XYZ file of C-alpha atoms in Angstrom:
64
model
C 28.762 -203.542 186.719
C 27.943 -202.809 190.304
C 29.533 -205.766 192.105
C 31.049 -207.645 189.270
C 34.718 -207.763 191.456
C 37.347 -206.427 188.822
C 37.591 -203.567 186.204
C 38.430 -204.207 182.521
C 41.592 -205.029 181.065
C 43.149 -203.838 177.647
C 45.252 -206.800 176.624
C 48.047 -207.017 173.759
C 48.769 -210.176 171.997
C 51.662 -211.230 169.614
C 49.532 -212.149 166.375
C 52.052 -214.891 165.916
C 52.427 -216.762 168.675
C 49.491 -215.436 170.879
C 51.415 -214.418 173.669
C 50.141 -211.562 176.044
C 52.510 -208.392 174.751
C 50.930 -206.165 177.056
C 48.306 -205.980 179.897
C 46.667 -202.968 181.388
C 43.763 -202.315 184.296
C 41.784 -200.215 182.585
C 39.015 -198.762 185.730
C 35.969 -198.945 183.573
C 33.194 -202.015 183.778
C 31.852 -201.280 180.011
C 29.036 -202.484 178.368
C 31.436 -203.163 175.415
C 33.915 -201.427 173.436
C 35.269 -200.846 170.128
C 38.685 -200.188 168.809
C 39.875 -197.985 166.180
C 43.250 -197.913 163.849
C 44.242 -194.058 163.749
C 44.749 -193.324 159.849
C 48.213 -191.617 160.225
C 50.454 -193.233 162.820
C 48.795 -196.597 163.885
C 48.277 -196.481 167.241
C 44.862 -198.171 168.355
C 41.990 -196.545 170.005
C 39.784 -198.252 172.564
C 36.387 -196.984 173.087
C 34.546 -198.371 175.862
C 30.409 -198.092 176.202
C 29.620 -197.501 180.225
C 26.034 -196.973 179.357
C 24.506 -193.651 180.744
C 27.671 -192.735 181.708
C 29.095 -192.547 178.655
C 32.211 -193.784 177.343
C 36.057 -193.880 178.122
C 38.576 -193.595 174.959
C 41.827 -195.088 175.690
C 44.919 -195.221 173.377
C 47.683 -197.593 172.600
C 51.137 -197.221 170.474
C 53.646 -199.473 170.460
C 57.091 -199.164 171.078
C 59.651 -198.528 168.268
């Protein structure tokens, strides 16, 4: 956390060929995080543990 030199990323990879898609600083230094499928529409939910601070939710949709 304090001092660890860079924030998270939220990366994107093809599932065929494993290529990075996407890439995106993210500002948090979580503890871990967890990500969700939204039932309706697909888009992906991130939610990242910061300990007693809480957690960030961040959300991803692709592109049509």
């Amino acid at each position: 956390m304090v001092g660890r030199g860079q924030s998270d990323q939220g990366v994107a990879y093809d599932a065929d060929s494993g290529a990075v898609v996407a890439r995106h600083e993210l500002e948090t230094s979580g503890h871990g995080g967890i990500h969700l499928v939204h039932p309706t529409d697909g888009s992906v939910y991130l939610d990242v543990g910061e300990g007693q601070d809480g957690t960030v939710i961040f959300r991803a949709a692709g592109s049509s």
